[in-house]
Amino acid sequence: MVPSDTIASETARRGFLTGVVGIATALAGCSGSESHSSPPESGTIVTDHVATTTRSTGDRPPIVAPREDTGGGNTDDGSTAEPLTLQTVESEDAAEAFEFAEGATNVGAARRLLAETEYDSESVFVFQTRIGECYRLKLNYVTRGDDGDPNLQFCRVIRDAHTACDREAFDHAAAFVRLPFRGDEYGGLSAGSGGSCDPIPDRYNGSDSA
């Protein structure tokens, strides 16, 4: 039997985290960055996709290369480049360029997804972000706008109750999503990151799946 004080502690933890998720949902739409975009007003749901995530603790993100060039060029220590946030992988060469931080989780699955992608007809969307230590990143749904550009909506779910975490600490998570079309078939891409895993908006219901 689980002690009553343990049950009470876990109930309190989940109640606090649920409140945090509600606040995060309200704030997500306030960001003007591409990595927190709203889903398009029209388009179709993409169901034929495969996703996996990797995670690292502390300040170092799980993907350490490639990095986003900030315009000043790369130095030997990479200090002029920022950690990758959004990227499309369109070739085997680009897939092989990925390097992961020591201690990152689920790296084998990420490498397999990249290696097994048929880049003649598929591409891989990569999204990296900070995430609370008590949450895990989840792909909620994928849409493709009328202009052909994909939009991926991510959400956060509470990690297993037995996972030790600090509600004030942050990790980094990266998602790899295989899409059923080549990267040169679309001119742009975007991702949104909210708090709760909301249902697919009604405007997409009944649309043809890609």
PDB file of C-alpha atoms in Angstrom:
ATOM      1  CA  MET A   1       0.000   0.000   0.000  1.00  0.00           C
ATOM      2  CA  VAL A   2       1.285   3.470  -0.854  1.00  0.00           C
ATOM      3  CA  PRO A   3       1.582   5.711   2.244  1.00  0.00           C
ATOM      4  CA  SER A   4      -1.089   8.411   2.432  1.00  0.00           C
ATOM      5  CA  ASP A   5       1.510  11.188   2.697  1.00  0.00           C
ATOM      6  CA  THR A   6       3.052  10.023  -0.610  1.00  0.00           C
ATOM      7  CA  ILE A   7      -0.340  10.155  -2.326  1.00  0.00           C
ATOM      8  CA  ALA A   8      -0.981  13.626  -0.936  1.00  0.00           C
ATOM      9  CA  SER A   9       2.440  14.834  -2.089  1.00  0.00           C
ATOM     10  CA  GLU A  10       1.937  13.480  -5.608  1.00  0.00           C
ATOM     11  CA  THR A  11      -1.571  14.981  -5.804  1.00  0.00           C
ATOM     12  CA  ALA A  12      -0.197  18.367  -4.794  1.00  0.00           C
ATOM     13  CA  ARG A  13       2.615  18.091  -7.347  1.00  0.00           C
ATOM     14  CA  ARG A  14       0.239  17.283 -10.186  1.00  0.00           C
ATOM     15  CA  GLY A  15      -2.137  20.058  -9.114  1.00  0.00           C
ATOM     16  CA  PHE A  16       0.688  22.601  -9.204  1.00  0.00           C
ATOM     17  CA  LEU A  17       1.917  21.424 -12.604  1.00  0.00           C
ATOM     18  CA  THR A  18      -1.587  21.570 -14.062  1.00  0.00           C
ATOM     19  CA  GLY A  19      -1.766  25.213 -13.027  1.00  0.00           C
ATOM     20  CA  VAL A  20       1.587  25.927 -14.666  1.00  0.00           C
ATOM     21  CA  VAL A  21       0.422  24.310 -17.897  1.00  0.00           C
ATOM     22  CA  GLY A  22      -2.634  26.572 -17.972  1.00  0.00           C
ATOM     23  CA  ILE A  23      -0.439  29.660 -17.612  1.00  0.00           C
ATOM     24  CA  ALA A  24       1.938  28.444 -20.326  1.00  0.00           C
ATOM     25  CA  THR A  25      -0.964  28.007 -22.718  1.00  0.00           C
ATOM     26  CA  ALA A  26      -2.046  31.593 -22.168  1.00  0.00           C
ATOM     27  CA  LEU A  27       1.465  32.934 -22.745  1.00  0.00           C
ATOM     28  CA  ALA A  28       2.360  30.816 -25.754  1.00  0.00           C
ATOM     29  CA  GLY A  29       0.429  33.005 -28.169  1.00  0.00           C
ATOM     30  CA  CYS A  30       2.232  36.164 -27.019  1.00  0.00           C
ATOM     31  CA  SER A  31       5.554  35.257 -28.575  1.00  0.00           C
ATOM     32  CA  GLY A  32       6.356  36.654 -31.988  1.00  0.00           C
ATOM     33  CA  SER A  33       9.084  34.137 -32.777  1.00  0.00           C
ATOM     34  CA  GLU A  34       8.726  31.548 -35.491  1.00  0.00           C
ATOM     35  CA  SER A  35       9.198  28.775 -32.965  1.00  0.00           C
ATOM     36  CA  HIS A  36       5.949  29.744 -31.227  1.00  0.00           C
ATOM     37  CA  SER A  37       3.684  30.381 -34.209  1.00  0.00           C
ATOM     38  CA  SER A  38      -0.042  29.801 -34.371  1.00  0.00           C
ATOM     39  CA  PRO A  39      -1.368  27.033 -36.631  1.00  0.00           C
ATOM     40  CA  PRO A  40      -2.580  28.190 -40.057  1.00  0.00           C
ATOM     41  CA  GLU A  41      -6.212  29.143 -40.519  1.00  0.00           C
ATOM     42  CA  SER A  42      -6.707  26.499 -43.205  1.00  0.00           C
ATOM     43  CA  GLY A  43      -5.008  23.406 -44.545  1.00  0.00           C
ATOM     44  CA  THR A  44      -4.973  19.661 -44.028  1.00  0.00           C
ATOM     45  CA  ILE A  45      -3.911  17.352 -41.231  1.00  0.00           C
ATOM     46  CA  VAL A  46      -0.756  15.335 -41.923  1.00  0.00           C
ATOM     47  CA  THR A  47      -1.026  11.897 -40.318  1.00  0.00           C
ATOM     48  CA  ASP A  48       1.714   9.945 -42.089  1.00  0.00           C
ATOM     49  CA  HIS A  49       4.619  11.091 -39.943  1.00  0.00           C
ATOM     50  CA  VAL A  50       7.052   9.538 -37.469  1.00  0.00           C
ATOM     51  CA  ALA A  51       8.463  11.350 -34.438  1.00  0.00           C
ATOM     52  CA  THR A  52      10.990  10.798 -31.677  1.00  0.00           C
ATOM     53  CA  THR A  53      12.557  13.052 -29.066  1.00  0.00           C
ATOM     54  CA  THR A  54      15.888  13.364 -27.301  1.00  0.00           C
ATOM     55  CA  ARG A  55      16.622  15.229 -24.086  1.00  0.00           C
ATOM     56  CA  SER A  56      19.534  16.611 -22.088  1.00  0.00           C
ATOM     57  CA  THR A  57      19.851  18.078 -18.624  1.00  0.00           C
ATOM     58  CA  GLY A  58      21.459  21.350 -17.677  1.00  0.00           C
ATOM     59  CA  ASP A  59      22.402  24.211 -19.972  1.00  0.00           C
ATOM     60  CA  ARG A  60      23.664  22.191 -22.938  1.00  0.00           C
ATOM     61  CA  PRO A  61      20.999  21.192 -25.493  1.00  0.00           C
ATOM     62  CA  PRO A  62      20.930  17.617 -26.850  1.00  0.00           C
ATOM     63  CA  ILE A  63      21.850  18.740 -30.392  1.00  0.00           C
ATOM     64  CA  VAL A  64      25.288  20.353 -30.367  1.00  0.00           C
ATOM     65  CA  ALA A  65      25.795  20.396 -34.159  1.00  0.00           C
ATOM     66  CA  PRO A  66      24.792  21.744 -36.561  1.00  0.00           C
ATOM     67  CA  ARG A  67      24.240  25.152 -34.989  1.00  0.00           C
ATOM     68  CA  GLU A  68      22.488  28.264 -36.232  1.00  0.00           C
ATOM     69  CA  ASP A  69      24.912  30.847 -37.612  1.00  0.00           C
ATOM     70  CA  THR A  70      24.118  34.270 -36.149  1.00  0.00           C
ATOM     71  CA  GLY A  71      25.791  36.070 -39.045  1.00  0.00           C
ATOM     72  CA  GLY A  72      29.247  36.513 -37.596  1.00  0.00           C
ATOM     73  CA  GLY A  73      30.659  33.228 -38.823  1.00  0.00           C
ATOM     74  CA  ASN A  74      31.830  30.291 -36.746  1.00  0.00           C
ATOM     75  CA  THR A  75      34.885  30.338 -34.534  1.00  0.00           C
ATOM     76  CA  ASP A  76      36.752  27.225 -33.483  1.00  0.00           C
ATOM     77  CA  ASP A  77      34.665  26.953 -30.330  1.00  0.00           C
ATOM     78  CA  GLY A  78      31.374  27.778 -32.080  1.00  0.00           C
ATOM     79  CA  SER A  79      30.825  30.807 -29.850  1.00  0.00           C
ATOM     80  CA  THR A  80      29.249  32.901 -32.618  1.00  0.00           C
ATOM     81  CA  ALA A  81      26.525  30.365 -33.361  1.00  0.00           C
ATOM     82  CA  GLU A  82      23.360  29.707 -31.384  1.00  0.00           C
ATOM     83  CA  PRO A  83      21.925  26.279 -30.556  1.00  0.00           C
ATOM     84  CA  LEU A  84      19.699  24.934 -33.301  1.00  0.00           C
ATOM     85  CA  THR A  85      16.014  25.814 -32.908  1.00  0.00           C
ATOM     86  CA  LEU A  86      14.310  24.900 -36.203  1.00  0.00           C
ATOM     87  CA  GLN A  87      15.750  23.052 -39.173  1.00  0.00           C
ATOM     88  CA  THR A  88      14.693  20.884 -42.081  1.00  0.00           C
ATOM     89  CA  VAL A  89      16.881  17.920 -43.010  1.00  0.00           C
ATOM     90  CA  GLU A  90      16.702  17.218 -46.737  1.00  0.00           C
ATOM     91  CA  SER A  91      19.628  14.861 -47.446  1.00  0.00           C
ATOM     92  CA  GLU A  92      21.714  12.031 -46.034  1.00  0.00           C
ATOM     93  CA  ASP A  93      24.717  14.343 -45.782  1.00  0.00           C
ATOM     94  CA  ALA A  94      22.732  16.802 -43.665  1.00  0.00           C
ATOM     95  CA  ALA A  95      21.481  13.960 -41.479  1.00  0.00           C
ATOM     96  CA  GLU A  96      25.007  12.690 -40.853  1.00  0.00           C
ATOM     97  CA  ALA A  97      26.110  16.144 -39.694  1.00  0.00           C
ATOM     98  CA  PHE A  98      24.088  15.915 -36.477  1.00  0.00           C
ATOM     99  CA  GLU A  99      26.067  15.570 -33.258  1.00  0.00           C
ATOM    100  CA  PHE A 100      24.595  15.030 -29.828  1.00  0.00           C
ATOM    101  CA  ALA A 101      25.644  16.063 -26.348  1.00  0.00           C
ATOM    102  CA  GLU A 102      27.178  13.462 -24.103  1.00  0.00           C
ATOM    103  CA  GLY A 103      24.458  12.110 -21.849  1.00  0.00           C
ATOM    104  CA  ALA A 104      21.578  13.026 -24.179  1.00  0.00           C
ATOM    105  CA  THR A 105      18.793  10.453 -24.047  1.00  0.00           C
ATOM    106  CA  ASN A 106      17.275   8.414 -26.894  1.00  0.00           C
ATOM    107  CA  VAL A 107      20.053   9.372 -29.325  1.00  0.00           C
ATOM    108  CA  GLY A 108      19.920   5.969 -31.035  1.00  0.00           C
ATOM    109  CA  ALA A 109      16.268   6.450 -31.997  1.00  0.00           C
ATOM    110  CA  ALA A 110      16.982   9.926 -33.365  1.00  0.00           C
ATOM    111  CA  ARG A 111      19.875   8.642 -35.476  1.00  0.00           C
ATOM    112  CA  ARG A 112      17.756   5.767 -36.808  1.00  0.00           C
ATOM    113  CA  LEU A 113      14.949   8.123 -37.811  1.00  0.00           C
ATOM    114  CA  LEU A 114      17.421  10.309 -39.715  1.00  0.00           C
ATOM    115  CA  ALA A 115      19.181   7.345 -41.334  1.00  0.00           C
ATOM    116  CA  GLU A 116      15.995   5.532 -42.375  1.00  0.00           C
ATOM    117  CA  THR A 117      14.380   8.574 -44.020  1.00  0.00           C
ATOM    118  CA  GLU A 118      13.938   8.353 -47.803  1.00  0.00           C
ATOM    119  CA  TYR A 119      15.042  11.857 -48.732  1.00  0.00           C
ATOM    120  CA  ASP A 120      13.826  11.452 -52.320  1.00  0.00           C
ATOM    121  CA  SER A 121      10.267  11.591 -50.972  1.00  0.00           C
ATOM    122  CA  GLU A 122      10.566  12.585 -47.304  1.00  0.00           C
ATOM    123  CA  SER A 123      12.208  15.173 -45.069  1.00  0.00           C
ATOM    124  CA  VAL A 124      12.835  15.567 -41.334  1.00  0.00           C
ATOM    125  CA  PHE A 125      11.765  18.554 -39.268  1.00  0.00           C
ATOM    126  CA  VAL A 126      13.905  19.246 -36.184  1.00  0.00           C
ATOM    127  CA  PHE A 127      12.693  21.399 -33.298  1.00  0.00           C
ATOM    128  CA  GLN A 128      14.790  22.097 -30.185  1.00  0.00           C
ATOM    129  CA  THR A 129      13.621  24.032 -27.139  1.00  0.00           C
ATOM    130  CA  ARG A 130      13.929  24.416 -23.385  1.00  0.00           C
ATOM    131  CA  ILE A 131      11.439  22.507 -21.281  1.00  0.00           C
ATOM    132  CA  GLY A 132      10.637  22.265 -17.599  1.00  0.00           C
ATOM    133  CA  GLU A 133      12.353  19.385 -15.850  1.00  0.00           C
ATOM    134  CA  CYS A 134       8.985  17.925 -14.817  1.00  0.00           C
ATOM    135  CA  TYR A 135       7.629  17.802 -18.388  1.00  0.00           C
ATOM    136  CA  ARG A 136       8.326  15.981 -21.612  1.00  0.00           C
ATOM    137  CA  LEU A 137       7.888  17.347 -25.131  1.00  0.00           C
ATOM    138  CA  LYS A 138       5.196  15.732 -27.289  1.00  0.00           C
ATOM    139  CA  LEU A 139       4.133  16.266 -30.892  1.00  0.00           C
ATOM    140  CA  ASN A 140       0.454  17.202 -30.795  1.00  0.00           C
ATOM    141  CA  TYR A 141      -0.406  17.378 -34.513  1.00  0.00           C
ATOM    142  CA  VAL A 142       0.951  18.380 -37.916  1.00  0.00           C
ATOM    143  CA  THR A 143      -0.821  20.487 -40.532  1.00  0.00           C
ATOM    144  CA  ARG A 144       0.066  21.577 -44.037  1.00  0.00           C
ATOM    145  CA  GLY A 145      -1.210  24.951 -45.166  1.00  0.00           C
ATOM    146  CA  ASP A 146      -2.754  25.751 -48.523  1.00  0.00           C
ATOM    147  CA  ASP A 147       0.659  27.089 -49.578  1.00  0.00           C
ATOM    148  CA  GLY A 148       2.222  23.689 -48.859  1.00  0.00           C
ATOM    149  CA  ASP A 149       4.148  24.828 -45.779  1.00  0.00           C
ATOM    150  CA  PRO A 150       4.049  22.499 -42.758  1.00  0.00           C
ATOM    151  CA  ASN A 151       3.236  23.634 -39.235  1.00  0.00           C
ATOM    152  CA  LEU A 152       3.953  21.409 -36.258  1.00  0.00           C
ATOM    153  CA  GLN A 153       2.226  21.934 -32.941  1.00  0.00           C
ATOM    154  CA  PHE A 154       3.979  20.615 -29.837  1.00  0.00           C
ATOM    155  CA  CYS A 155       2.745  20.371 -26.283  1.00  0.00           C
ATOM    156  CA  ARG A 156       4.023  19.393 -22.857  1.00  0.00           C
ATOM    157  CA  VAL A 157       2.897  16.501 -20.683  1.00  0.00           C
ATOM    158  CA  ILE A 158       3.839  15.727 -17.108  1.00  0.00           C
ATOM    159  CA  ARG A 159       6.568  13.122 -16.806  1.00  0.00           C
ATOM    160  CA  ASP A 160       6.048   9.874 -14.948  1.00  0.00           C
ATOM    161  CA  ALA A 161       5.228  10.369 -11.290  1.00  0.00           C
ATOM    162  CA  HIS A 162       8.284   8.333 -10.292  1.00  0.00           C
ATOM    163  CA  THR A 163      10.655  10.661 -12.187  1.00  0.00           C
ATOM    164  CA  ALA A 164      12.484  12.937  -9.772  1.00  0.00           C
ATOM    165  CA  CYS A 165      12.334  16.565 -10.907  1.00  0.00           C
ATOM    166  CA  ASP A 166      12.542  20.144  -9.731  1.00  0.00           C
ATOM    167  CA  ARG A 167       9.600  22.250 -10.885  1.00  0.00           C
ATOM    168  CA  GLU A 168      11.840  25.331 -11.126  1.00  0.00           C
ATOM    169  CA  ALA A 169      14.578  23.645 -13.187  1.00  0.00           C
ATOM    170  CA  PHE A 170      14.799  23.371 -16.972  1.00  0.00           C
ATOM    171  CA  ASP A 171      16.187  20.815 -19.415  1.00  0.00           C
ATOM    172  CA  HIS A 172      16.391  20.890 -23.216  1.00  0.00           C
ATOM    173  CA  ALA A 173      14.443  18.663 -25.595  1.00  0.00           C
ATOM    174  CA  ALA A 174      14.663  18.123 -29.340  1.00  0.00           C
ATOM    175  CA  ALA A 175      12.048  16.528 -31.585  1.00  0.00           C
ATOM    176  CA  PHE A 176      12.758  14.824 -34.909  1.00  0.00           C
ATOM    177  CA  VAL A 177       9.683  14.457 -37.123  1.00  0.00           C
ATOM    178  CA  ARG A 178       9.756  12.626 -40.453  1.00  0.00           C
ATOM    179  CA  LEU A 179       7.346  14.260 -42.916  1.00  0.00           C
ATOM    180  CA  PRO A 180       5.916  12.485 -45.986  1.00  0.00           C
ATOM    181  CA  PHE A 181       7.188  15.060 -48.496  1.00  0.00           C
ATOM    182  CA  ARG A 182      10.533  16.470 -49.605  1.00  0.00           C
ATOM    183  CA  GLY A 183      11.939  19.644 -48.143  1.00  0.00           C
ATOM    184  CA  ASP A 184      11.976  21.362 -51.544  1.00  0.00           C
ATOM    185  CA  GLU A 185       8.190  20.952 -51.771  1.00  0.00           C
ATOM    186  CA  TYR A 186       7.622  23.769 -49.288  1.00  0.00           C
ATOM    187  CA  GLY A 187       9.052  27.254 -48.936  1.00  0.00           C
ATOM    188  CA  GLY A 188       8.745  27.715 -45.179  1.00  0.00           C
ATOM    189  CA  LEU A 189       8.049  25.902 -41.949  1.00  0.00           C
ATOM    190  CA  SER A 190       6.942  26.759 -38.435  1.00  0.00           C
ATOM    191  CA  ALA A 191       6.364  25.205 -35.041  1.00  0.00           C
ATOM    192  CA  GLY A 192       4.215  26.127 -32.083  1.00  0.00           C
ATOM    193  CA  SER A 193       4.844  25.083 -28.491  1.00  0.00           C
ATOM    194  CA  GLY A 194       1.979  25.319 -26.043  1.00  0.00           C
ATOM    195  CA  GLY A 195       1.237  24.020 -22.587  1.00  0.00           C
ATOM    196  CA  SER A 196      -1.541  21.462 -22.876  1.00  0.00           C
ATOM    197  CA  CYS A 197      -2.103  18.930 -25.647  1.00  0.00           C
ATOM    198  CA  ASP A 198      -5.272  20.454 -27.062  1.00  0.00           C
ATOM    199  CA  PRO A 199      -7.588  18.663 -29.512  1.00  0.00           C
ATOM    200  CA  ILE A 200      -7.080  19.282 -33.214  1.00  0.00           C
ATOM    201  CA  PRO A 201      -8.959  22.499 -34.109  1.00  0.00           C
ATOM    202  CA  ASP A 202     -12.395  21.948 -35.625  1.00  0.00           C
ATOM    203  CA  ARG A 203     -11.403  23.732 -38.830  1.00  0.00           C
ATOM    204  CA  TYR A 204      -9.230  20.723 -39.730  1.00  0.00           C
ATOM    205  CA  ASN A 205     -11.778  18.038 -38.913  1.00  0.00           C
ATOM    206  CA  GLY A 206     -12.905  16.177 -41.962  1.00  0.00           C
ATOM    207  CA  SER A 207     -10.059  17.448 -44.117  1.00  0.00           C
ATOM    208  CA  ASP A 208      -8.119  15.084 -46.313  1.00  0.00           C
ATOM    209  CA  SER A 209      -5.020  13.702 -44.630  1.00  0.00           C
ATOM    210  CA  ALA A 210      -1.648  14.078 -46.299  1.00  0.00           C
TER     211      ALA A 210
END
